[in-house]
Short mmCIF file of C-alpha atoms in Angstrom, two decimals:
data_model
loop_
_atom_site.label_atom_id
_atom_site.label_comp_id
_atom_site.label_asym_id
_atom_site.label_seq_id
_atom_site.Cartn_x
_atom_site.Cartn_y
_atom_site.Cartn_z
CA MET O 238 23.54 13.23 27.81
CA PRO O 239 21.74 15.84 25.69
CA GLU O 240 18.71 14.69 23.75
CA ALA O 241 18.53 15.08 20.02
CA PRO O 242 15.89 17.54 18.85
CA HIS O 243 12.61 15.83 17.93
CA VAL O 244 11.96 16.17 14.21
CA SER O 245 8.29 15.85 13.22
CA ARG O 246 8.20 13.58 10.21
CA GLY O 247 4.47 13.37 9.75
CA PRO O 248 2.28 10.30 9.94
CA VAL O 249 3.79 6.94 9.18
CA VAL O 250 0.55 5.67 7.44
CA THR O 251 -0.27 8.00 4.61
CA PRO O 252 -2.62 7.51 1.60
CA VAL O 253 0.36 7.00 -0.68
CA ARG O 254 1.70 4.25 1.56
CA VAL O 255 -1.69 2.60 1.64
CA VAL O 256 -1.73 2.52 -2.20
CA ILE O 257 1.84 1.07 -2.14
CA ALA O 258 0.70 -1.67 0.25
CA LEU O 259 -2.28 -2.47 -1.91
CA CYS O 260 -0.11 -2.68 -5.03
CA LEU O 261 2.16 -5.19 -3.28
CA PHE O 262 -0.61 -7.15 -1.54
CA ALA O 263 -2.99 -7.61 -4.52
CA PRO O 264 -0.86 -10.29 -6.29
CA PHE O 265 -0.68 -12.40 -3.14
CA VAL O 266 -4.48 -12.30 -2.69
CA ALA O 267 -5.04 -13.07 -6.36
CA MET O 268 -2.72 -16.09 -6.33
CA LEU O 269 -3.65 -17.47 -2.93
CA TRP O 270 -7.37 -17.43 -3.67
CA VAL O 271 -7.12 -20.51 -5.89
CA GLY O 272 -10.85 -21.20 -5.91
CA SER O 273 -11.40 -18.03 -7.97
CA TYR O 274 -9.39 -19.35 -10.89
CA ALA O 275 -9.34 -23.15 -10.55
CA LYS O 276 -11.32 -23.80 -13.72
CA VAL O 277 -10.77 -24.56 -17.41
CA GLU O 278 -13.13 -22.07 -19.03
CA PRO O 279 -12.75 -19.50 -20.52
CA THR O 280 -9.88 -20.59 -22.62
CA LEU O 281 -7.63 -18.12 -24.44
CA ILE O 282 -6.20 -19.41 -27.74
CA GLY O 283 -6.63 -22.92 -26.38
CA ILE O 284 -4.96 -22.25 -22.99
CA PRO O 285 -7.11 -23.07 -19.94
CA PHE O 286 -8.07 -20.20 -17.67
CA PHE O 287 -6.07 -21.66 -14.80
CA TYR O 288 -2.81 -21.19 -16.71
CA TRP O 289 -3.36 -17.88 -18.54
CA TYR O 290 -4.74 -16.22 -15.37
CA GLN O 291 -1.49 -16.97 -13.56
CA MET O 292 0.61 -15.82 -16.44
CA ALA O 293 -1.41 -12.60 -16.64
CA TRP O 294 -0.64 -12.02 -12.95
CA VAL O 295 3.09 -12.24 -13.65
CA LEU O 296 2.73 -9.16 -15.89
CA ILE O 297 0.23 -7.40 -13.58
CA SER O 298 2.55 -8.01 -10.58
CA THR O 299 5.45 -6.49 -12.49
CA VAL O 300 3.48 -3.37 -13.25
CA LEU O 301 2.10 -3.09 -9.71
CA THR O 302 5.61 -3.52 -8.20
CA MET O 303 6.96 -0.80 -10.55
CA ILE O 304 4.15 1.55 -9.52
CA ALA O 305 4.77 0.83 -5.82
CA TYR O 306 8.50 1.50 -6.28
CA ARG O 307 7.90 4.80 -8.06
CA LEU O 308 5.42 5.89 -5.40
CA TRP O 309 7.86 4.93 -2.65
CA GLN O 310 10.64 6.96 -4.30
CA ARG O 311 8.33 10.01 -4.60
CA ASP O 312 7.22 9.57 -0.94
CA GLN O 313 10.84 9.41 0.24
CA ARG O 314 11.84 12.50 -1.77
CA ALA O 315 8.87 14.44 -0.38
CA ARG O 316 9.68 13.42 3.21
CA LYS O 317 13.27 14.37 2.76
CA ALA O 318 12.30 17.73 1.28
CA SER O 319 9.83 18.44 4.13
CA ASP O 320 12.63 17.70 6.63
CA GLY O 321 14.77 20.33 4.93
CA GLY O 322 17.09 17.74 3.49
CA ALA O 323 18.29 16.71 6.95
CA SER O 324 19.62 13.16 7.19
CA ARG O 325 19.69 10.90 10.18
#
């Protein structure tokens, strides 16, 4: 059985992919490290820090996920272009 030609696709771990991973990993770290935000002060318009910190991370997570998605799309387009548009 003939072997398929080996296509060099470049490294799997690239700086862009590291940034993508950090964007997706940061919200988990921020929410799982409860000791960092388990307090009442400072309050924001009467809302304890514990609650508004978590609500802020909902918005931050949305933005970070959007950035990761855009970077992933750009990375995939660049890899496809570097392969000459060849598909699997």
